[in-house]
Amino acid sequence: MNPLTYARARDAAEAVRFAGARDATYLGGGTNLVDLLREGVERPAALVDVTGLPATITKRRNGGLLIGAAVRNTALAEDRDVRTRYPVLARAILAGASAQIRNMATVGGNILQRTRCAYFYDIDGSRCNKRTPGQGCDAIGGFNRTHAILGASSACVATHPSDMCAALAALDAVVHLEGAAGARTLPLTELHRLPGDHPEVETLLEPGELITAVELPPLASGARSAYRKVRDRASYAFALVSVAAVLEVKNGRVKDVRLALGGVAHKPWRAREAENALRGGPATARAFRAAAEAELDAATALHDNGFKIELANRTITAVLAELAGRK
Amino acid sequence: MKNVAIRINGSAVAPPADPRVSLLDFLRETLHLHGTKKGCNQGACGACTVLVDGERIVSCLALAVQYVGRDIVTIEGLAGQDGPHRLQQAFIEHDGFQCGYCTPGQICSAVGMAAEARRGLPSHVTDDLSARRIALTRDELRERMSGNLCRCGAHNGIIAAIAETYARAAE
Ligand SMILES: Cc1cc2nc3c(=O)[nH]c(=O)nc-3n(C[C@H](O)[C@H](O)[C@H](O)COP(=O)(O)OP(=O)(O)OC[C@H]3O[C@@H](n4cnc5c(N)ncnc54)[C@H](O)[C@@H]3O)c2cc1C
Ligand code: FES
Ligand code: FES
């Protein structure tokens, strides 16, 4: 690990000021960044610790929630309002990592965690356009069982590994940012980028921009939500495919639906094709399957990950059927 | 010394000058507390689990400087004056280990786990997210302890020891 300095910010303004002063990286729980520093994938000159920023979850007047970026993953999944009103979010978090890691990980760090593509971490042995732009991608011709089936490019097939982000995408979460140029907000679905020719640029964040909070809009009272994660073992493994779904059915028809997939793309994948196919139509297993296929129509398989396409089809269908059948 | 020191098993200790030092390396190499083990050094095995203000974390991914002002308990700090912690005793009785390498992490993790369950934190296998009481069934224990791997495959004894210590008490 390269030498670096450490400073703990007391509030967002101080964090942004510290980060602007030198080549700095924000430090959350460190569960991803410490690994990246050790491997030499990231080499900042300074760390600005943002775990001392507000870690509160507050109710908004419109019925939504405002979640501080420093809230730990465990605390978010434990929150009464999240458990009762946004179960998809509690379930997604509880399906991720281990209890120890969830106790450390922050909401901001979870959103900005980096891919688990093994070639990205293998500095000495592998080429990676995300790590070293222009170098080439050894995953494309390599072992790519866990890689992307949607939205990938000839430069990068890495996936965004977050469970929590799939739920946030389905919930239309809005990310609050603060930077040298002031505060702004971005929908979570627009925060992360697809790789295109520049997989090293992963988000629309400006240099030094800080996530301060995540806002959840209220859910309609008839809406139900669920998360299903498919992985290689029953616990403590990243998603091969995951589905976050919010569904509102009225008189047998889909009044509203929001779907997002994890583990399949360079960003949390909002399944708008499927949503469009479903909205206003019958809430039947057949319609769910057709909608899933409409979404996965654009999917492409690499050498080892073709199974993910049918897996995604089936998981979407199963989650929607489960939600439609629930009283 | 609250704002400049880390409390480790009750003693105030100055943090390392180099921010790159992990809490795990600080415990083992500076403080010579060798109970906490290094398995993978990347968050994947749980051997390095310690308690921070009663919550379990993996110390290999923790930078020690981040823990100034916090209260750390390692396996060395668990036993009381009058002998081993009751969970340590249960591990002995149930053969909860073979080589013993994962054991300090398993025990610290289980102590943190029990506190989480007591305050009603659900897990991936909890059916009812809104439930206020958690029954520590075998499935719950296995899920909640999945962050601690045992290469010797002593998991059955480990779960039996934890169940005897915490699940029976909760029933
Ligand atoms: C063994 C293991 C298994 C895992 N399994 C899963 C899994 O199954 N599912 C899953 O979803 N995740 C999994 N994870 C990943 C884990 O969820 C992330 O490492 C964690 O959420 C990152 O949060 P953190 O606070 O520790 O971030 P850090 O590691 O501190 O930071 C991550 C990134 O976010 C940036 N950052 C942090 N906070 C802010 C902020 N407020 N504003 C701007 N930038 C910020 C940092 O600069 C850094 O680039 C696993 C991790 C490990 C080690
Ligand atoms: S050594 Fe920390 S989790 Fe393996
Ligand atoms: S007892 Fe040997 S690793 Fe668990």
Coordinates of C-alpha atoms and ligand atoms in Angstrom, one line a residue:
Chain A
M1 CA 0.0 0.0 0.0
N2 CA 1.3 3.5 -0.9
P3 CA 1.8 5.9 2.0
L4 CA -1.2 8.1 2.7
T5 CA -2.6 10.5 5.2
Y6 CA -5.8 10.1 7.2
A7 CA -8.3 12.7 8.3
R8 CA -11.7 12.3 9.9
A9 CA -14.3 14.7 8.6
R10 CA -16.9 16.0 11.1
D11 CA -19.5 17.0 8.5
A12 CA -20.1 17.1 4.7
A13 CA -18.6 20.5 4.2
E14 CA -15.4 19.5 6.0
A15 CA -15.2 16.3 4.0
V16 CA -15.5 18.1 0.7
R17 CA -12.9 20.6 1.8
F18 CA -10.4 17.9 2.9
A19 CA -11.0 16.0 -0.3
G20 CA -10.5 19.1 -2.5
A21 CA -7.2 19.9 -0.9
R22 CA -5.3 16.9 -2.2
D23 CA -5.7 13.6 -4.1
A24 CA -8.0 12.1 -1.7
T25 CA -10.5 9.2 -1.5
Y26 CA -13.5 9.0 0.9
L27 CA -13.3 6.2 3.4
G28 CA -16.5 4.5 4.6
G29 CA -16.3 1.2 6.5
G30 CA -13.3 0.3 4.4
T31 CA -14.6 -3.2 3.5
N32 CA -13.9 -2.6 -0.1
L33 CA -11.5 0.2 -0.1
V34 CA -8.9 -1.4 2.2
D35 CA -8.8 -4.3 -0.1
L36 CA -8.3 -2.1 -3.2
L37 CA -5.6 -0.1 -1.4
R38 CA -3.8 -3.3 -0.4
E39 CA -3.9 -4.7 -4.0
G40 CA -2.7 -1.3 -5.3
V41 CA -5.8 -1.0 -7.5
E42 CA -6.4 2.4 -5.8
R43 CA -3.5 4.7 -4.8
P44 CA -4.8 7.9 -3.3
A45 CA -2.5 10.2 -1.3
A46 CA -5.1 10.8 1.4
L47 CA -8.1 9.2 3.0
V48 CA -11.0 11.3 4.3
D49 CA -13.0 9.2 6.8
V50 CA -16.7 10.0 6.3
T51 CA -18.1 7.5 8.9
G52 CA -18.5 10.4 11.3
L53 CA -21.0 12.2 9.1
P54 CA -24.7 12.1 10.1
A55 CA -25.9 8.4 10.4
T56 CA -29.6 9.1 10.9
I57 CA -32.7 7.8 9.2
T58 CA -35.4 10.4 9.2
K59 CA -39.0 10.4 8.0
R60 CA -39.9 12.9 5.4
R61 CA -43.2 14.8 5.4
N62 CA -44.3 13.0 2.2
G63 CA -43.9 9.7 3.9
G64 CA -40.5 8.8 2.5
L65 CA -37.2 8.3 4.3
L66 CA -34.0 10.2 4.2
I67 CA -31.0 7.9 5.0
G68 CA -27.6 9.4 5.9
A69 CA -24.7 8.1 3.8
A70 CA -22.9 7.0 7.0
V71 CA -25.7 4.7 8.2
R72 CA -24.3 1.2 8.5
N73 CA -25.9 -1.5 6.4
T74 CA -27.0 -3.4 9.5
A75 CA -28.7 -0.3 10.9
L76 CA -30.6 0.3 7.7
A77 CA -31.9 -3.3 7.5
E78 CA -32.8 -3.1 11.2
D79 CA -34.8 0.1 10.9
R80 CA -38.5 -0.4 11.7
D81 CA -39.8 1.7 8.8
V82 CA -37.5 0.0 6.3
R83 CA -38.5 -3.5 7.6
T84 CA -42.2 -2.8 7.4
R85 CA -42.6 -0.4 4.5
Y86 CA -39.6 -1.2 2.3
P87 CA -39.0 -4.9 2.9
V88 CA -37.2 -5.3 -0.5
L89 CA -34.5 -3.0 0.9
A90 CA -34.1 -4.8 4.3
R91 CA -34.1 -8.2 2.5
A92 CA -31.5 -7.1 -0.1
I93 CA -29.1 -5.9 2.6
L94 CA -29.6 -9.0 4.7
A95 CA -28.8 -11.1 1.7
G96 CA -25.4 -9.4 1.2
A97 CA -22.0 -10.1 2.6
S98 CA -21.7 -11.3 6.2
A99 CA -23.0 -9.9 9.5
Q100 CA -19.5 -8.5 10.3
I101 CA -19.2 -6.7 7.0
R102 CA -22.7 -5.3 7.2
N103 CA -21.9 -3.9 10.6
M104 CA -18.9 -2.0 9.0
A105 CA -20.3 -1.1 5.6
T106 CA -21.9 2.3 5.1
V107 CA -24.7 3.2 2.7
G108 CA -22.4 5.5 0.7
G109 CA -19.7 2.8 0.5
N110 CA -22.1 0.2 -0.6
I111 CA -23.4 2.3 -3.5
L112 CA -19.8 3.1 -4.6
Q113 CA -18.3 -0.4 -4.0
R114 CA -16.4 -1.6 -7.0
T115 CA -16.8 -4.7 -9.2
R116 CA -15.6 -8.1 -7.9
C117 CA -14.2 -9.0 -11.3
A118 CA -11.1 -11.0 -10.4
Y119 CA -9.2 -9.6 -13.4
F120 CA -9.8 -6.1 -12.0
Y121 CA -8.0 -7.0 -8.7
D122 CA -5.2 -9.0 -10.3
I123 CA -2.8 -6.1 -11.0
D124 CA 0.3 -8.2 -11.8
G125 CA -1.3 -10.9 -13.9
S126 CA -4.3 -9.5 -15.8
R127 CA -5.2 -6.8 -18.3
C128 CA -8.2 -4.6 -17.3
N129 CA -9.5 -1.5 -19.0
K130 CA -11.3 -0.4 -15.8
R131 CA -8.1 -0.4 -13.8
T132 CA -5.7 0.7 -16.6
P133 CA -7.6 2.4 -19.5
G134 CA -6.7 1.0 -22.9
Q135 CA -4.9 -2.0 -21.6
G136 CA -7.5 -4.6 -22.8
C137 CA -9.9 -6.9 -20.9
D138 CA -8.9 -10.4 -19.9
A139 CA -12.3 -11.2 -18.7
I140 CA -13.9 -11.2 -22.2
G141 CA -11.8 -14.2 -23.3
G142 CA -11.2 -15.5 -19.8
F143 CA -13.4 -17.1 -17.1
N144 CA -16.5 -15.0 -17.1
R145 CA -19.2 -17.0 -15.4
T146 CA -20.1 -14.1 -13.1
H147 CA -19.9 -11.3 -15.6
A148 CA -22.5 -9.1 -17.3
I149 CA -25.2 -10.2 -19.7
L150 CA -26.8 -6.8 -20.1
G151 CA -25.3 -3.4 -21.2
A152 CA -21.7 -4.6 -21.4
S153 CA -19.2 -3.3 -24.0
S154 CA -16.2 -4.7 -25.9
A155 CA -14.1 -2.8 -23.3
C156 CA -15.6 -4.2 -20.1
V157 CA -18.0 -7.0 -19.0
A158 CA -17.7 -6.3 -15.2
T159 CA -20.8 -6.2 -13.0
H160 CA -21.8 -4.0 -10.1
P161 CA -22.1 -6.4 -7.2
S162 CA -24.4 -4.6 -4.8
D163 CA -27.6 -6.2 -3.5
M164 CA -28.7 -3.0 -1.8
C165 CA -28.4 -1.0 -5.0
A166 CA -30.8 -3.3 -6.8
A167 CA -33.4 -2.6 -4.2
L168 CA -32.7 1.2 -4.3
A169 CA -33.0 1.1 -8.1
A170 CA -36.5 -0.5 -7.8
L171 CA -37.5 2.0 -5.1
D172 CA -36.7 5.0 -7.3
A173 CA -34.2 6.2 -4.7
V174 CA -32.6 9.6 -5.1
V175 CA -29.0 10.1 -4.1
H176 CA -28.0 13.4 -2.4
L177 CA -24.6 14.8 -3.3
E178 CA -22.3 17.5 -2.1
G179 CA -19.3 18.8 -3.9
A180 CA -17.1 21.9 -4.4
A181 CA -19.8 23.2 -6.8
G182 CA -22.6 22.8 -4.2
A183 CA -25.3 20.2 -3.5
R184 CA -27.4 18.3 -6.1
T185 CA -29.4 15.1 -6.4
L186 CA -29.4 12.3 -8.9
P187 CA -31.7 9.3 -9.2
L188 CA -29.8 6.2 -8.2
T189 CA -30.5 4.7 -11.6
E190 CA -28.6 7.5 -13.2
L191 CA -25.7 7.6 -10.8
H192 CA -23.8 4.6 -12.2
R193 CA -22.7 4.4 -15.9
L194 CA -22.6 1.6 -18.4
P195 CA -19.0 0.9 -19.4
G196 CA -19.0 1.9 -23.1
D197 CA -15.5 2.9 -24.1
H198 CA -14.7 4.2 -20.6
P199 CA -15.2 1.5 -18.0
E200 CA -12.9 3.4 -15.7
V201 CA -15.6 6.1 -15.3
E202 CA -18.1 4.3 -13.2
T203 CA -20.5 7.1 -12.1
L204 CA -21.6 10.6 -12.9
L205 CA -20.0 11.9 -9.8
E206 CA -17.6 14.8 -10.1
P207 CA -14.1 14.4 -8.6
G208 CA -14.4 14.9 -4.9
E209 CA -18.2 14.8 -4.9
L210 CA -19.6 13.2 -1.7
I211 CA -22.7 11.1 -1.2
T212 CA -24.5 12.7 1.8
A213 CA -27.8 10.8 1.9
V214 CA -30.2 8.6 0.0
E215 CA -33.9 9.4 -0.2
L216 CA -36.6 6.9 -0.6
P217 CA -39.9 8.2 -2.0
P218 CA -43.1 6.9 -0.3
L219 CA -44.6 3.6 -1.7
A220 CA -48.3 3.3 -2.6
S221 CA -50.1 1.6 0.2
G222 CA -51.1 -1.3 -2.1
A223 CA -47.6 -1.9 -3.3
R224 CA -45.7 -5.0 -2.1
S225 CA -42.0 -5.6 -2.5
A226 CA -39.6 -8.5 -2.4
Y227 CA -36.0 -9.4 -3.2
R228 CA -34.6 -12.7 -4.4
K229 CA -30.9 -13.5 -4.8
V230 CA -29.6 -16.5 -6.6
R231 CA -26.0 -17.5 -5.7
D232 CA -23.6 -20.4 -5.6
R233 CA -24.1 -21.1 -1.9
A234 CA -26.9 -20.5 0.5
S235 CA -25.2 -17.6 2.3
Y236 CA -22.2 -15.2 2.0
A237 CA -21.7 -15.2 -1.8
F238 CA -22.3 -12.5 -4.4
A239 CA -25.4 -12.7 -6.6
L240 CA -25.3 -14.5 -9.9
V241 CA -28.6 -12.9 -10.5
S242 CA -30.9 -11.0 -8.1
V243 CA -34.3 -9.4 -8.6
A244 CA -35.7 -6.5 -6.6
A245 CA -39.4 -6.0 -7.3
V246 CA -42.2 -3.6 -6.3
L247 CA -45.6 -4.7 -7.5
E248 CA -49.1 -3.2 -7.1
V249 CA -52.0 -5.3 -8.4
K250 CA -55.6 -4.2 -8.6
N251 CA -58.5 -6.3 -9.8
G252 CA -56.1 -8.8 -11.3
R253 CA -54.2 -6.2 -13.3
V254 CA -50.8 -4.7 -12.8
K255 CA -51.4 -1.1 -11.5
D256 CA -47.7 -0.4 -11.0
V257 CA -44.5 -2.4 -11.1
R258 CA -40.8 -1.5 -10.6
L259 CA -38.1 -4.1 -11.2
A260 CA -34.4 -4.1 -10.9
L261 CA -31.7 -6.7 -11.4
G262 CA -28.4 -7.2 -9.6
G263 CA -25.3 -9.1 -10.7
V264 CA -26.1 -8.8 -14.4
A265 CA -24.7 -5.5 -15.5
H266 CA -22.1 -2.7 -14.9
K267 CA -24.8 -0.9 -12.9
P268 CA -27.9 -1.8 -10.9
W269 CA -30.2 -2.7 -13.9
R270 CA -33.6 -1.2 -13.9
A271 CA -35.8 -3.5 -16.1
R272 CA -37.9 -0.9 -17.9
E273 CA -38.8 -3.1 -20.8
A274 CA -40.3 -5.6 -18.5
E275 CA -42.1 -2.9 -16.6
N276 CA -43.6 -1.4 -19.8
A277 CA -44.8 -4.8 -20.9
L278 CA -46.5 -5.4 -17.5
R279 CA -48.1 -2.1 -16.6
G280 CA -51.9 -2.2 -17.1
G281 CA -51.8 -5.8 -18.2
P282 CA -52.9 -9.0 -16.4
A283 CA -51.0 -10.1 -13.3
T284 CA -50.5 -13.7 -14.5
A285 CA -47.5 -16.0 -14.5
R286 CA -47.6 -16.0 -18.3
A287 CA -47.5 -12.2 -18.5
F288 CA -44.6 -12.2 -16.0
R289 CA -42.6 -14.6 -18.1
A290 CA -43.3 -12.6 -21.3
A291 CA -42.2 -9.4 -19.6
A292 CA -39.0 -11.0 -18.3
E293 CA -38.2 -12.3 -21.9
A294 CA -38.9 -8.8 -23.2
E295 CA -36.2 -7.5 -20.8
L296 CA -33.7 -10.2 -21.5
D297 CA -34.2 -10.0 -25.2
A298 CA -31.2 -7.6 -25.3
A299 CA -29.0 -9.9 -23.2
T300 CA -25.8 -11.4 -24.7
A301 CA -23.9 -14.3 -23.3
L302 CA -20.1 -14.7 -22.9
H303 CA -18.4 -18.1 -22.9
D304 CA -19.4 -19.1 -19.3
N305 CA -22.3 -17.0 -18.3
G306 CA -25.1 -17.9 -20.7
F307 CA -27.0 -19.6 -17.9
K308 CA -27.6 -16.2 -16.3
I309 CA -30.1 -15.3 -19.0
E310 CA -32.6 -18.1 -18.3
L311 CA -31.8 -17.7 -14.6
A312 CA -32.8 -14.0 -14.8
N313 CA -36.0 -14.9 -16.7
R314 CA -37.0 -17.5 -14.1
T315 CA -36.1 -15.4 -11.1
I316 CA -38.1 -12.4 -12.4
T317 CA -41.1 -14.6 -13.1
A318 CA -40.9 -16.3 -9.7
V319 CA -40.6 -13.0 -7.7
L320 CA -43.5 -11.4 -9.5
A321 CA -45.7 -14.5 -9.1
E322 CA -44.8 -14.6 -5.4
L323 CA -45.8 -10.9 -4.9
A324 CA -49.0 -11.2 -7.0
G325 CA -50.0 -14.3 -4.9
R326 CA -49.4 -12.6 -1.5
K327 CA -52.5 -11.3 0.3
Chain B
M1 CA -7.7 9.8 26.4
K2 CA -11.1 9.1 25.0
N3 CA -10.5 11.0 21.7
V4 CA -7.0 9.9 21.0
A5 CA -6.8 6.3 22.2
I6 CA -8.4 3.0 21.2
R7 CA -9.6 0.9 24.2
I8 CA -8.6 -2.6 23.8
N9 CA -9.8 -5.2 26.4
G10 CA -10.2 -2.3 28.8
S11 CA -6.8 -0.6 28.3
A12 CA -6.4 2.7 26.5
V13 CA -3.8 2.3 23.7
A14 CA -2.4 4.9 21.3
P15 CA -3.4 4.2 17.7
P16 CA -0.6 3.4 15.2
A17 CA 1.0 6.4 13.6
D18 CA 0.7 4.9 10.1
P19 CA -2.9 5.0 9.0
R20 CA -2.3 1.9 6.7
V21 CA -2.1 -0.5 9.6
S22 CA -5.2 -2.7 10.0
L23 CA -6.7 -3.3 13.3
L24 CA -5.8 -6.9 12.9
D25 CA -2.1 -6.2 12.3
F26 CA -2.1 -3.7 15.2
L27 CA -3.5 -6.2 17.6
R28 CA -1.2 -9.0 16.5
E29 CA 2.0 -7.2 15.7
T30 CA 2.1 -4.1 17.9
L31 CA 0.1 -5.3 20.9
H32 CA 1.2 -9.0 20.6
L33 CA -2.4 -10.1 21.1
H34 CA -2.1 -13.2 18.9
G35 CA -5.6 -14.6 19.8
T36 CA -7.1 -12.8 16.8
K37 CA -6.2 -14.8 13.7
K38 CA -5.4 -13.8 10.1
G39 CA -7.0 -16.2 7.6
C40 CA -7.7 -14.5 4.3
N41 CA -6.9 -10.9 5.1
Q42 CA -9.8 -9.9 2.8
G43 CA -13.0 -10.1 4.8
A44 CA -13.9 -13.6 3.5
C45 CA -13.2 -16.0 6.4
G46 CA -14.1 -14.3 9.7
A47 CA -11.0 -15.6 11.6
C48 CA -10.1 -12.0 12.5
T49 CA -13.5 -11.1 14.1
V50 CA -13.5 -8.8 17.1
L51 CA -16.1 -6.8 18.9
V52 CA -16.3 -3.0 18.7
D53 CA -18.7 -1.5 21.2
G54 CA -20.3 -4.9 21.3
E55 CA -20.7 -5.3 17.5
R56 CA -18.7 -7.9 15.5
I57 CA -16.5 -6.7 12.7
V58 CA -13.7 -8.2 10.7
S59 CA -10.5 -6.5 11.9
C60 CA -8.5 -7.3 8.7
L61 CA -10.5 -4.7 6.7
A62 CA -10.6 -2.2 9.5
L63 CA -7.9 0.5 9.6
A64 CA -6.9 0.9 13.2
V65 CA -7.0 4.7 13.1
Q66 CA -10.7 4.6 12.4
Y67 CA -11.3 3.0 15.8
V68 CA -10.0 5.8 18.0
G69 CA -12.5 6.4 20.8
R70 CA -14.0 2.9 20.4
D71 CA -14.0 -0.1 22.7
I72 CA -12.5 -3.2 21.2
V73 CA -12.8 -6.7 22.8
T74 CA -10.8 -9.5 21.5
I75 CA -10.8 -13.2 22.5
E76 CA -8.2 -12.3 25.2
G77 CA -10.8 -10.0 26.7
L78 CA -13.7 -12.3 26.8
A79 CA -12.9 -14.6 29.7
G80 CA -13.6 -13.3 33.2
Q81 CA -11.6 -13.5 36.4
D82 CA -13.3 -16.8 37.3
G83 CA -12.4 -18.7 34.1
P84 CA -13.5 -19.0 30.5
H85 CA -16.6 -17.3 29.1
R86 CA -19.5 -19.7 29.1
L87 CA -19.4 -19.9 25.3
Q88 CA -15.7 -20.8 25.4
Q89 CA -16.7 -23.6 27.9
A90 CA -19.4 -24.8 25.5
F91 CA -16.9 -24.9 22.6
I92 CA -14.8 -27.3 24.7
E93 CA -17.7 -29.4 25.7
H94 CA -19.1 -29.7 22.1
D95 CA -15.8 -30.1 20.3
G96 CA -16.4 -26.8 18.5
F97 CA -12.9 -26.9 16.9
Q98 CA -10.2 -29.1 15.6
C99 CA -7.1 -27.1 14.8
G100 CA -8.5 -24.1 16.6
Y101 CA -7.5 -21.4 14.1
C102 CA -11.0 -20.2 13.4
T103 CA -12.1 -20.5 17.0
P104 CA -11.4 -17.0 18.4
G105 CA -13.2 -15.5 15.4
Q106 CA -16.1 -17.9 15.8
I107 CA -16.5 -17.1 19.5
C108 CA -16.3 -13.3 19.2
S109 CA -18.7 -13.5 16.2
A110 CA -21.2 -15.6 18.2
V111 CA -21.1 -13.1 21.1
G112 CA -21.9 -10.3 18.7
M113 CA -24.5 -12.5 17.0
A114 CA -26.3 -13.1 20.3
A115 CA -26.6 -9.4 21.0
E116 CA -28.0 -8.8 17.5
A117 CA -30.6 -11.5 18.0
R118 CA -31.5 -10.1 21.5
R119 CA -32.3 -6.7 20.0
G120 CA -34.4 -8.3 17.3
L121 CA -32.2 -7.9 14.2
P122 CA -33.7 -10.1 11.5
S123 CA -31.5 -12.3 9.2
H124 CA -31.8 -13.5 5.6
V125 CA -33.8 -16.5 6.8
T126 CA -36.1 -14.8 9.2
D127 CA -39.7 -15.2 7.8
D128 CA -41.3 -12.2 9.4
L129 CA -39.3 -9.0 9.1
S130 CA -41.6 -7.2 11.5
A131 CA -41.2 -9.8 14.3
R132 CA -39.8 -8.3 17.5
R133 CA -38.4 -11.5 18.9
I134 CA -36.0 -13.8 17.1
A135 CA -36.0 -17.5 17.8
L136 CA -32.5 -18.7 17.3
T137 CA -33.3 -21.9 15.4
R138 CA -30.6 -24.0 13.8
D139 CA -31.2 -22.3 10.4
E140 CA -31.0 -18.9 12.0
L141 CA -27.7 -19.8 13.7
R142 CA -26.2 -21.2 10.5
E143 CA -27.2 -18.1 8.5
R144 CA -26.0 -15.7 11.2
M145 CA -22.7 -17.4 11.6
S146 CA -22.0 -17.8 7.8
G147 CA -19.4 -15.1 8.0
N148 CA -17.1 -17.5 9.9
L149 CA -15.6 -20.4 8.0
C150 CA -14.0 -23.4 9.5
R151 CA -11.6 -25.3 7.3
C152 CA -11.6 -28.3 9.7
G153 CA -15.4 -28.6 9.2
A154 CA -16.1 -28.3 12.9
H155 CA -19.3 -26.5 12.1
N156 CA -21.7 -29.0 13.8
G157 CA -19.9 -28.7 17.1
I158 CA -19.7 -24.9 16.7
I159 CA -23.4 -24.6 16.1
A160 CA -24.1 -27.0 19.0
A161 CA -22.0 -24.9 21.4
I162 CA -23.6 -21.6 20.3
A163 CA -27.1 -23.2 20.4
E164 CA -26.5 -24.4 23.9
T165 CA -25.2 -21.1 25.1
Y166 CA -27.7 -18.7 23.4
A167 CA -30.6 -20.5 21.8
R168 CA -31.7 -22.5 24.8
A169 CA -31.6 -19.4 26.9
A170 CA -33.8 -17.6 24.3
E171 CA -36.4 -20.3 24.2
Ligands
LIG1 C1 -16.1 -11.0 1.6 C2 -17.0 -10.0 1.1 C3 -18.3 -10.4 0.7 C4 -19.2 -9.4 0.2 N1 -20.4 -9.8 -0.2 C5 -21.3 -8.9 -0.7 C6 -22.6 -9.3 -1.2 O1 -23.0 -10.5 -1.2 N2 -23.5 -8.4 -1.6 C7 -23.1 -7.0 -1.6 O2 -23.9 -6.2 -2.0 N3 -21.9 -6.6 -1.2 C8 -21.0 -7.6 -0.7 N4 -19.8 -7.1 -0.3 C9 -19.4 -5.7 -0.5 C10 -19.8 -4.8 0.6 O3 -21.2 -4.7 0.6 C11 -19.1 -3.5 0.4 O4 -17.7 -3.7 0.6 C12 -19.6 -2.4 1.3 O5 -20.9 -2.1 1.1 C13 -18.8 -1.1 1.1 O6 -19.1 -0.2 2.1 P1 -18.0 0.5 3.0 O7 -18.6 1.6 3.8 O8 -17.1 -0.4 3.7 O9 -17.2 1.2 1.8 P2 -15.6 1.5 1.6 O10 -14.9 0.3 1.3 O11 -15.2 2.4 2.7 O12 -15.7 2.4 0.3 C14 -16.1 1.9 -1.0 C15 -16.1 3.0 -2.0 O13 -17.0 4.0 -1.7 C16 -16.4 5.3 -1.6 N5 -17.2 6.0 -0.6 C17 -17.6 5.6 0.6 N6 -18.4 6.4 1.2 C18 -18.6 7.5 0.4 C19 -19.4 8.7 0.4 N7 -20.2 9.0 1.4 N8 -19.4 9.5 -0.7 C20 -18.6 9.2 -1.8 N9 -17.8 8.1 -1.8 C21 -17.9 7.2 -0.8 C22 -15.0 5.1 -1.2 O14 -14.2 6.1 -1.7 C23 -14.7 3.8 -2.0 O15 -14.4 4.0 -3.3 C24 -18.9 -8.0 0.2 C25 -17.6 -7.6 0.7 C26 -16.7 -8.6 1.1 C27 -15.4 -8.1 1.6
FES2 S1 -8.7 -12.6 8.0 FE1 -10.3 -11.2 8.2 S2 -12.0 -12.2 7.3 FE2 -10.3 -13.6 6.9
FES3 S1 -11.1 -25.6 13.8 FE1 -9.6 -25.6 12.2 S2 -10.4 -24.0 11.0 FE2 -12.0 -24.3 12.4

